[in-house]
Amino acid sequence: METLTVDLGERSYPIYIGQDLLGQTQYVVPHVKAKQVMIVTNETIAPLYLEKTLAAFSEFNTASVILPDGEEYKNLEVLNQIFDSLLKKHCDRQVTLVALGGGVVGDMTGFAAASYQRGVPFIQIPTTLLAQVDSSVGGKTGVNHALGKNMIGAFHQPQCVVIDTNTLNTLEDRQLKAGAAEVIKYGLINDPEFFSWLETNIQALLSRDPQALSYAIACSCQDKADIVSLDEKEAGMRALLNLGHTFGHAIETAMNYTGCLHGEGVSIGMCLAAKLSQKMGWITSKTADQIIRLIEVTGLPSQIPPNLNAEQLLTLMQIDKKVQAGRIRFVLLKAIGKTVVTDDYDPIALKNVLEGA
Ligand code: NAD
Ligand code: GLY
C-alpha cells in the first residue's frame, strides 16, 4: 500500500493506493466527520462493489443512492436524485458523501457535496483507471450542460481518495484504454521519463499487470498532486492538465455525450494538439508521430470521428473554460514533457488540423 499526499495546507488529504483496500475500515473511518454517510454509486457498480463498501462504513448510519450509468446522465436533473435522497434521509451538514465509481459518479458526488447545505465533506473511491489517475484527485466537481461539458461545477476537495486497484479487474478493456489516455497525458505534460516508461510498458499496463498498474497510477497521482498543490483553482499551470481537452470536450459535446468516451476524446485531442504544435514548428514531425504512435498502440482513437466537421468543433470550442476575451486557448507541446497554455497559434493551421489536412 502506498500513500501520497495532496498538499493543500489544512485541506491536505491522502491518496491510498493498493490492492484490496475496498471494505477496509482504516482507510475511510478516520475521514468521516460524524454519524451519517451517503454512498453514491451507479447501477453497474452497485452489484459489484456496494456491499463491500458498505461494510467499511458499518459503524455509521449509512445509506446509498444508485444513479443511472452513463456520461449522458451527468446533468442537473440526475444530480437532483442525490439531493432527494439526502433530504429524505434527513441528512444534516455533517453528512459525509462517498463517491463509489468512475469519473461521472465522482464528479457528480463531489458537486453534490460542494452544494448540499452549502458544503459537506466527501470521500472518493474511484473504480475506473481514469478516475484513479485523474478525476478523483484535485477537487474539480460538476455536471455537463447540453451546450458544454463540465460547465456547471465547483472546486471541492475530498477528505481522502481510496484507490483499490483490484476494482480494475472488472473494468471493460475499452474503459481501461480510455483511462490510459489520461495516463499518457501526464508523460506529455511534464514527465518525459514516465512517457518513455509507458512506451516500454503499455502492454503490461493494458494486460492489468498489478505492478505496472500500481506504478502508473502512483506516478499519475503524484504528477497531478504536485500541480494541484501549486495551483488548486487553475490560476495558471493547472490548465496544463487540460492537454487534449479543448478538442476532446468539443467532440464529446458534438456527440451528445454518447459514442465517444471522455478518455477517447482526450486521446484524439492530444493527437490534434501534437499536429497543431508540429504545424506551428514547435515540435518535429518525428515527435508528433512518436506521440500518435503511443496513442494508437494503446488502442485509442487518434482521428476526429467522420460525422463531425471543423466548423461545428470550432463553434463548440468557443465554450471552453480556458477561453479568454473570446480567444480559444490550447495546451500545446514544445517537446514531450514540455507543454504551454497559449492563444498564440495560427488559425489557418488550426482549421487544417481540424480538417485533417
Ligand atoms: P464513467 O464514470 O462513465 O465510468 C466508465 C464506465 O465504467 C461506466 O459504465 C461505469 O459504470 C463503469 N465502471 C466503473 N467502475 C467499474 C468497475 N470497476 N468495473 C466495471 N465497470 C465499472 O467514466 P470515467 O472514464 O471513469 O470518467 C469520465 C468522467 O470523468 C467524465 O465525465 C469526465 O469529465 C470526468 N473527469 C473529471 C476530472 C476531474 O478532474 N474532476 C478529470 C478527468 C475526467
Ligand atoms: N482534469 C483536469 C484537472 O483536474 O485540472
Short mmCIF file of C-alpha atoms and ligand atoms in Angstrom, two decimals:
data_model
loop_
_atom_site.label_atom_id
_atom_site.label_comp_id
_atom_site.label_asym_id
_atom_site.label_seq_id
_atom_site.Cartn_x
_atom_site.Cartn_y
_atom_site.Cartn_z
CA MET A 1 0.00 0.00 0.00
CA GLU A 2 1.31 3.42 -0.92
CA THR A 3 0.14 6.77 0.46
CA LEU A 4 0.59 10.03 -1.44
CA THR A 5 -0.50 13.46 -0.23
CA VAL A 6 -2.21 16.33 -1.96
CA ASP A 7 -0.59 19.21 -0.11
CA LEU A 8 -3.14 21.99 0.40
CA GLY A 9 -2.39 23.20 3.92
CA GLU A 10 -5.24 22.44 6.30
CA ARG A 11 -7.21 20.89 3.42
CA SER A 12 -4.44 18.39 2.57
CA TYR A 13 -5.55 14.82 2.08
CA PRO A 14 -4.12 11.35 1.48
CA ILE A 15 -4.40 9.17 -1.61
CA TYR A 16 -4.23 5.49 -0.60
CA ILE A 17 -3.19 3.17 -3.45
CA GLY A 18 -3.16 -0.62 -3.15
CA GLN A 19 -4.85 -3.95 -3.72
CA ASP A 20 -7.90 -4.99 -1.68
CA LEU A 21 -8.42 -1.65 0.08
CA LEU A 22 -12.19 -1.69 -0.51
CA GLY A 23 -14.05 -2.77 2.59
CA GLN A 24 -11.19 -1.94 4.94
CA THR A 25 -12.23 0.46 7.68
CA GLN A 26 -8.85 2.06 8.40
CA TYR A 27 -8.76 3.97 5.11
CA VAL A 28 -12.17 5.59 5.47
CA VAL A 29 -13.33 5.71 9.09
CA PRO A 30 -10.84 8.41 10.22
CA HIS A 31 -12.10 10.63 7.38
CA VAL A 32 -15.81 10.52 8.27
CA LYS A 33 -16.88 13.62 10.19
CA ALA A 34 -19.99 12.40 12.01
CA LYS A 35 -22.53 9.59 12.05
CA GLN A 36 -24.29 9.98 8.69
CA VAL A 37 -22.83 8.57 5.47
CA MET A 38 -24.39 8.54 1.99
CA ILE A 39 -22.72 6.37 -0.63
CA VAL A 40 -23.38 7.46 -4.22
CA THR A 41 -22.81 4.91 -6.96
CA ASN A 42 -24.47 3.70 -10.15
CA GLU A 43 -26.45 0.70 -11.35
CA THR A 44 -23.37 -1.03 -12.85
CA ILE A 45 -21.05 -0.59 -9.89
CA ALA A 46 -23.58 -1.25 -7.11
CA PRO A 47 -23.88 -5.02 -7.71
CA LEU A 48 -20.08 -5.30 -7.90
CA TYR A 49 -18.82 -3.19 -5.00
CA LEU A 50 -21.58 -1.59 -2.91
CA GLU A 51 -21.87 -4.36 -0.33
CA LYS A 52 -18.12 -4.44 0.30
CA THR A 53 -18.02 -0.66 0.56
CA LEU A 54 -20.96 -0.57 2.97
CA ALA A 55 -19.03 -2.97 5.21
CA ALA A 56 -16.24 -0.41 5.63
CA PHE A 57 -18.79 2.13 6.90
CA SER A 58 -20.76 -0.30 9.09
CA GLU A 59 -20.20 1.71 12.27
CA PHE A 60 -22.06 4.68 10.77
CA ASN A 61 -25.66 5.36 9.83
CA THR A 62 -25.12 4.62 6.15
CA ALA A 63 -27.50 4.87 3.19
CA SER A 64 -26.91 4.70 -0.54
CA VAL A 65 -28.23 6.20 -3.75
CA ILE A 66 -27.89 4.45 -7.10
CA LEU A 67 -27.76 6.64 -10.21
CA PRO A 68 -28.26 5.61 -13.84
CA ASP A 69 -24.98 4.78 -15.60
CA GLY A 70 -23.54 6.99 -18.32
CA GLU A 71 -21.99 10.34 -19.21
CA GLU A 72 -25.37 11.41 -20.64
CA TYR A 73 -26.76 11.29 -17.07
CA LYS A 74 -24.11 13.66 -15.71
CA ASN A 75 -26.56 16.55 -15.54
CA LEU A 76 -28.51 18.69 -13.10
CA GLU A 77 -31.63 16.56 -13.33
CA VAL A 78 -29.89 13.37 -12.21
CA LEU A 79 -27.82 15.31 -9.66
CA ASN A 80 -31.14 16.13 -8.00
CA GLN A 81 -31.59 12.44 -7.18
CA ILE A 82 -28.68 12.76 -4.74
CA PHE A 83 -30.29 15.79 -3.06
CA ASP A 84 -33.65 13.95 -2.92
CA SER A 85 -32.02 11.04 -1.08
CA LEU A 86 -30.11 13.30 1.31
CA LEU A 87 -33.25 15.24 2.22
CA LYS A 88 -35.46 12.18 2.53
CA LYS A 89 -32.93 10.68 4.96
CA HIS A 90 -32.80 13.99 6.92
CA CYS A 91 -29.07 14.23 6.35
CA ASP A 92 -27.58 17.27 8.09
CA ARG A 93 -24.48 19.36 7.41
CA GLN A 94 -22.26 16.74 8.98
CA VAL A 95 -23.11 14.02 6.47
CA THR A 96 -20.17 12.53 4.57
CA LEU A 97 -20.83 11.65 0.92
CA VAL A 98 -18.89 8.78 -0.65
CA ALA A 99 -18.35 8.58 -4.41
CA LEU A 100 -18.04 4.92 -5.42
CA GLY A 101 -17.46 4.71 -9.15
CA GLY A 102 -15.84 6.28 -12.16
CA GLY A 103 -15.39 9.94 -13.01
CA VAL A 104 -19.09 10.52 -13.65
CA VAL A 105 -20.12 9.37 -10.17
CA GLY A 106 -17.10 11.14 -8.67
CA ASP A 107 -17.76 14.50 -10.33
CA MET A 108 -21.48 14.41 -9.50
CA THR A 109 -21.00 13.30 -5.89
CA GLY A 110 -18.31 15.92 -5.40
CA PHE A 111 -20.61 18.63 -6.75
CA ALA A 112 -23.48 17.40 -4.57
CA ALA A 113 -21.09 17.59 -1.60
CA ALA A 114 -19.95 21.09 -2.62
CA SER A 115 -23.51 22.39 -2.74
CA TYR A 116 -25.64 20.38 -0.27
CA GLN A 117 -26.37 22.75 2.60
CA ARG A 118 -23.53 24.92 1.20
CA GLY A 119 -20.92 22.20 1.52
CA VAL A 120 -20.37 18.86 3.24
CA PRO A 121 -17.35 16.53 3.25
CA PHE A 122 -16.88 13.69 0.77
CA ILE A 123 -14.63 10.72 0.09
CA GLN A 124 -13.54 9.48 -3.33
CA ILE A 125 -13.42 5.72 -4.02
CA PRO A 126 -12.62 5.65 -7.75
CA THR A 127 -13.17 2.39 -9.65
CA THR A 128 -12.05 3.20 -13.22
CA LEU A 129 -8.46 3.77 -14.30
CA LEU A 130 -9.44 7.25 -15.46
CA ALA A 131 -10.92 8.13 -12.08
CA GLN A 132 -7.96 6.60 -10.22
CA VAL A 133 -5.37 8.61 -12.13
CA ASP A 134 -7.24 11.85 -12.63
CA SER A 135 -10.81 12.74 -11.70
CA SER A 136 -10.77 11.62 -8.05
CA VAL A 137 -7.77 13.85 -7.29
CA GLY A 138 -7.79 17.64 -7.26
CA GLY A 139 -11.31 18.66 -6.30
CA LYS A 140 -12.86 19.53 -9.66
CA THR A 141 -16.52 18.60 -9.45
CA GLY A 142 -19.52 19.27 -11.64
CA VAL A 143 -22.01 18.28 -14.30
CA ASN A 144 -22.41 18.78 -18.04
CA HIS A 145 -24.80 21.14 -19.84
CA ALA A 146 -26.27 20.34 -23.26
CA LEU A 147 -24.20 23.26 -24.62
CA GLY A 148 -20.93 22.47 -22.90
CA LYS A 149 -19.05 19.87 -20.92
CA ASN A 150 -18.44 20.34 -17.17
CA MET A 151 -19.86 23.86 -17.42
CA ILE A 152 -21.56 23.80 -14.02
CA GLY A 153 -19.45 22.91 -11.03
CA ALA A 154 -17.26 23.84 -8.10
CA PHE A 155 -13.84 23.20 -6.61
CA HIS A 156 -14.34 21.00 -3.57
CA GLN A 157 -11.55 18.78 -2.26
CA PRO A 158 -12.27 15.30 -0.87
CA GLN A 159 -11.25 14.13 2.62
CA CYS A 160 -9.29 11.23 1.11
CA VAL A 161 -9.01 9.13 -2.04
CA VAL A 162 -9.05 5.32 -1.70
CA ILE A 163 -7.75 3.53 -4.80
CA ASP A 164 -8.27 -0.23 -4.80
CA THR A 165 -6.51 -1.38 -7.96
CA ASN A 166 -8.35 -4.73 -7.81
CA THR A 167 -11.53 -2.96 -8.91
CA LEU A 168 -9.92 -2.55 -12.34
CA ASN A 169 -10.23 -6.31 -12.91
CA THR A 170 -13.94 -5.91 -13.74
CA LEU A 171 -13.47 -2.88 -15.98
CA GLU A 172 -14.10 -3.32 -19.72
CA ASP A 173 -10.99 -3.16 -21.94
CA ARG A 174 -12.31 -0.08 -23.74
CA GLN A 175 -12.68 1.77 -20.43
CA LEU A 176 -9.19 0.73 -19.32
CA LYS A 177 -7.76 2.15 -22.55
CA ALA A 178 -9.74 5.37 -22.07
CA GLY A 179 -8.08 5.71 -18.65
CA ALA A 180 -4.68 5.09 -20.25
CA ALA A 181 -5.22 8.27 -22.32
CA GLU A 182 -5.09 10.36 -19.15
CA VAL A 183 -2.02 8.39 -18.00
CA ILE A 184 -0.21 9.21 -21.27
CA LYS A 185 -1.25 12.84 -20.74
CA TYR A 186 0.97 13.14 -17.63
CA GLY A 187 4.02 11.94 -19.56
CA LEU A 188 3.37 14.52 -22.25
CA ILE A 189 2.69 17.42 -19.87
CA ASN A 190 5.85 17.38 -17.79
CA ASP A 191 7.15 13.85 -17.19
CA PRO A 192 9.22 12.64 -20.20
CA GLU A 193 10.68 9.72 -18.19
CA PHE A 194 7.17 8.47 -17.49
CA PHE A 195 6.36 8.80 -21.22
CA SER A 196 9.38 6.59 -22.03
CA TRP A 197 8.30 4.10 -19.37
CA LEU A 198 4.86 3.96 -21.00
CA GLU A 199 6.36 3.35 -24.44
CA THR A 200 8.06 0.25 -22.99
CA ASN A 201 5.34 -0.92 -20.60
CA ILE A 202 1.99 -0.04 -22.19
CA GLN A 203 1.15 -3.68 -22.97
CA ALA A 204 1.83 -4.72 -19.34
CA LEU A 205 -0.50 -1.94 -18.22
CA LEU A 206 -3.22 -3.00 -20.65
CA SER A 207 -2.90 -6.62 -19.56
CA ARG A 208 -3.53 -5.37 -16.00
CA ASP A 209 -0.19 -6.43 -14.62
CA PRO A 210 -0.59 -5.33 -10.96
CA GLN A 211 2.89 -3.84 -10.72
CA ALA A 212 2.55 -1.87 -13.94
CA LEU A 213 -0.86 -0.60 -12.89
CA SER A 214 0.31 0.44 -9.42
CA TYR A 215 3.35 2.21 -10.83
CA ALA A 216 1.35 4.08 -13.48
CA ILE A 217 -1.39 5.08 -11.02
CA ALA A 218 1.08 6.28 -8.39
CA CYS A 219 3.12 8.24 -10.97
CA SER A 220 -0.01 9.85 -12.41
CA CYS A 221 -1.43 10.75 -9.00
CA GLN A 222 1.93 12.20 -7.90
CA ASP A 223 2.20 14.30 -11.08
CA LYS A 224 -1.36 15.57 -10.58
CA ALA A 225 -0.95 16.16 -6.83
CA ASP A 226 2.19 18.23 -7.48
CA ILE A 227 0.36 20.50 -9.92
CA VAL A 228 -2.82 20.81 -7.82
CA SER A 229 -0.77 21.64 -4.72
CA LEU A 230 0.79 24.58 -6.58
CA ASP A 231 -2.34 25.82 -8.38
CA GLU A 232 -5.53 24.46 -6.82
CA LYS A 233 -8.00 26.74 -8.62
CA GLU A 234 -6.34 26.78 -12.05
CA ALA A 235 -4.99 30.32 -11.97
CA GLY A 236 -2.08 29.15 -14.12
CA MET A 237 -0.21 25.87 -14.53
CA ARG A 238 -3.15 23.57 -13.63
CA ALA A 239 -4.56 24.37 -17.07
CA LEU A 240 -1.77 22.14 -18.47
CA LEU A 241 -3.80 19.18 -17.15
CA ASN A 242 -6.26 20.02 -19.92
CA LEU A 243 -3.93 18.84 -22.68
CA GLY A 244 -6.19 17.49 -25.44
CA HIS A 245 -9.34 18.50 -23.55
CA THR A 246 -10.41 21.57 -25.58
CA PHE A 247 -10.63 19.37 -28.68
CA GLY A 248 -11.90 16.37 -26.71
CA HIS A 249 -14.69 18.20 -24.89
CA ALA A 250 -15.94 19.65 -28.20
CA ILE A 251 -16.02 16.15 -29.72
CA GLU A 252 -17.87 14.74 -26.67
CA THR A 253 -20.41 17.60 -26.73
CA ALA A 254 -20.94 17.29 -30.51
CA MET A 255 -21.76 13.61 -29.93
CA ASN A 256 -24.26 14.43 -27.15
CA TYR A 257 -22.03 12.70 -24.58
CA THR A 258 -22.60 9.29 -26.17
CA GLY A 259 -20.40 7.30 -28.54
CA CYS A 260 -17.07 8.85 -27.58
CA LEU A 261 -15.72 8.16 -24.07
CA HIS A 262 -14.06 11.06 -22.26
CA GLY A 263 -10.64 9.38 -22.46
CA GLU A 264 -11.15 8.76 -26.18
CA GLY A 265 -11.96 12.44 -26.71
CA VAL A 266 -8.76 13.29 -24.83
CA SER A 267 -6.70 10.84 -26.93
CA ILE A 268 -7.97 12.38 -30.19
CA GLY A 269 -7.41 15.82 -28.66
CA MET A 270 -3.79 15.02 -27.73
CA CYS A 271 -3.12 13.90 -31.31
CA LEU A 272 -4.63 17.13 -32.64
CA ALA A 273 -2.56 19.14 -30.14
CA ALA A 274 0.55 17.32 -31.38
CA LYS A 275 -0.35 18.06 -35.02
CA LEU A 276 -1.06 21.74 -34.31
CA SER A 277 2.21 22.04 -32.37
CA GLN A 278 4.00 20.49 -35.35
CA LYS A 279 2.33 22.90 -37.81
CA MET A 280 3.47 25.75 -35.56
CA GLY A 281 7.04 24.43 -35.87
CA TRP A 282 7.28 23.77 -32.14
CA ILE A 283 7.81 20.02 -32.38
CA THR A 284 9.19 17.93 -35.23
CA SER A 285 7.07 15.53 -37.28
CA LYS A 286 9.12 12.73 -35.68
CA THR A 287 7.98 13.83 -32.20
CA ALA A 288 4.35 14.21 -33.32
CA ASP A 289 4.49 10.70 -34.85
CA GLN A 290 6.02 9.31 -31.63
CA ILE A 291 3.08 10.70 -29.62
CA ILE A 292 0.45 9.46 -32.06
CA ARG A 293 2.15 6.03 -32.21
CA LEU A 294 1.89 5.51 -28.43
CA ILE A 295 -1.78 6.52 -28.53
CA GLU A 296 -2.52 4.17 -31.42
CA VAL A 297 -0.54 1.27 -29.90
CA THR A 298 -2.68 1.71 -26.78
CA GLY A 299 -5.71 1.08 -28.99
CA LEU A 300 -7.03 4.62 -28.62
CA PRO A 301 -8.56 6.70 -31.44
CA SER A 302 -6.36 9.38 -32.99
CA GLN A 303 -8.72 10.86 -35.61
CA ILE A 304 -11.85 13.03 -35.39
CA PRO A 305 -14.98 10.86 -35.89
CA PRO A 306 -16.08 11.14 -39.55
CA ASN A 307 -19.55 12.54 -38.81
CA LEU A 308 -18.12 15.71 -37.19
CA ASN A 309 -16.85 18.76 -39.06
CA ALA A 310 -14.36 21.54 -38.39
CA GLU A 311 -16.95 24.37 -38.23
CA GLN A 312 -19.03 22.53 -35.66
CA LEU A 313 -15.98 21.81 -33.48
CA LEU A 314 -14.68 25.39 -33.76
CA THR A 315 -18.06 26.69 -32.55
CA LEU A 316 -18.13 24.25 -29.64
CA MET A 317 -14.55 25.06 -28.69
CA GLN A 318 -15.64 28.66 -28.06
CA ILE A 319 -17.45 27.29 -24.99
CA ASP A 320 -14.40 26.23 -23.01
CA LYS A 321 -13.30 27.31 -19.56
CA LYS A 322 -9.92 28.39 -20.91
CA VAL A 323 -11.46 30.88 -23.39
CA GLN A 324 -10.36 34.44 -22.58
CA ALA A 325 -11.78 37.53 -24.34
CA GLY A 326 -13.33 35.26 -26.96
CA ARG A 327 -9.99 33.66 -27.85
CA ILE A 328 -9.60 29.88 -27.54
CA ARG A 329 -6.50 28.87 -25.58
CA PHE A 330 -4.94 25.46 -26.16
CA VAL A 331 -2.41 23.37 -24.32
CA LEU A 332 0.28 22.73 -26.93
CA LEU A 333 3.61 20.95 -26.95
CA LYS A 334 7.14 22.32 -27.17
CA ALA A 335 8.54 18.80 -26.60
CA ILE A 336 7.46 15.53 -25.00
CA GLY A 337 7.26 16.60 -21.35
CA LYS A 338 7.09 20.33 -22.10
CA THR A 339 3.69 21.99 -22.60
CA VAL A 340 2.34 25.54 -22.70
CA VAL A 341 -1.12 27.13 -22.48
CA THR A 342 -1.34 29.53 -25.38
CA ASP A 343 -3.59 31.53 -27.68
CA ASP A 344 -0.59 32.10 -29.93
CA TYR A 345 -1.50 29.69 -32.73
CA ASP A 346 -2.20 30.16 -36.41
CA PRO A 347 -5.99 29.92 -37.02
CA ILE A 348 -5.34 28.53 -40.51
CA ALA A 349 -3.16 25.78 -39.04
CA LEU A 350 -5.94 25.04 -36.53
CA LYS A 351 -8.53 24.78 -39.31
CA ASN A 352 -6.22 22.50 -41.30
CA VAL A 353 -5.71 20.25 -38.30
CA LEU A 354 -9.48 20.03 -37.75
CA GLU A 355 -9.98 19.23 -41.45
CA GLY A 356 -7.31 16.53 -41.33
CA ALA A 357 -5.13 18.42 -43.82
P1 NAD B 1 -17.52 6.62 -16.09
O1 NAD B 1 -17.63 7.17 -14.74
O2 NAD B 1 -18.67 6.78 -17.02
O3 NAD B 1 -17.16 5.08 -15.97
C1 NAD B 1 -16.99 4.32 -17.13
C2 NAD B 1 -17.87 3.05 -17.13
O4 NAD B 1 -17.27 2.06 -16.32
C3 NAD B 1 -19.27 3.25 -16.58
O5 NAD B 1 -20.17 2.47 -17.31
C4 NAD B 1 -19.14 2.71 -15.16
O6 NAD B 1 -20.37 2.29 -14.61
C5 NAD B 1 -18.21 1.56 -15.37
N1 NAD B 1 -17.40 1.15 -14.22
C6 NAD B 1 -16.83 1.95 -13.29
N2 NAD B 1 -16.04 1.23 -12.50
C7 NAD B 1 -16.14 -0.04 -12.90
C8 NAD B 1 -15.54 -1.25 -12.48
N3 NAD B 1 -14.63 -1.28 -11.51
N4 NAD B 1 -15.88 -2.40 -13.11
C9 NAD B 1 -16.78 -2.38 -14.14
N5 NAD B 1 -17.35 -1.27 -14.61
C10 NAD B 1 -17.03 -0.11 -13.99
O7 NAD B 1 -16.26 7.23 -16.87
P2 NAD B 1 -14.80 7.61 -16.40
O8 NAD B 1 -13.96 7.41 -17.59
O9 NAD B 1 -14.42 6.94 -15.14
O10 NAD B 1 -14.91 9.17 -16.07
C11 NAD B 1 -15.21 10.10 -17.08
C12 NAD B 1 -15.73 11.35 -16.42
O11 NAD B 1 -14.73 11.91 -15.57
C13 NAD B 1 -16.11 12.44 -17.39
O12 NAD B 1 -17.37 12.96 -17.05
C14 NAD B 1 -15.05 13.48 -17.22
O13 NAD B 1 -15.49 14.77 -17.49
C15 NAD B 1 -14.68 13.30 -15.79
N6 NAD B 1 -13.35 13.78 -15.43
C16 NAD B 1 -13.22 14.61 -14.39
C17 NAD B 1 -11.98 15.06 -13.99
C18 NAD B 1 -11.84 15.92 -12.78
O14 NAD B 1 -10.75 16.42 -12.55
N7 NAD B 1 -12.86 16.06 -11.99
C19 NAD B 1 -10.83 14.63 -14.69
C20 NAD B 1 -11.00 13.77 -15.77
C21 NAD B 1 -12.26 13.34 -16.13
N1 GLY B 2 -8.52 17.06 -15.26
C1 GLY B 2 -8.05 18.39 -15.21
C2 GLY B 2 -7.86 18.92 -13.84
O1 GLY B 2 -8.12 18.26 -12.87
O2 GLY B 2 -7.45 20.04 -13.69
#
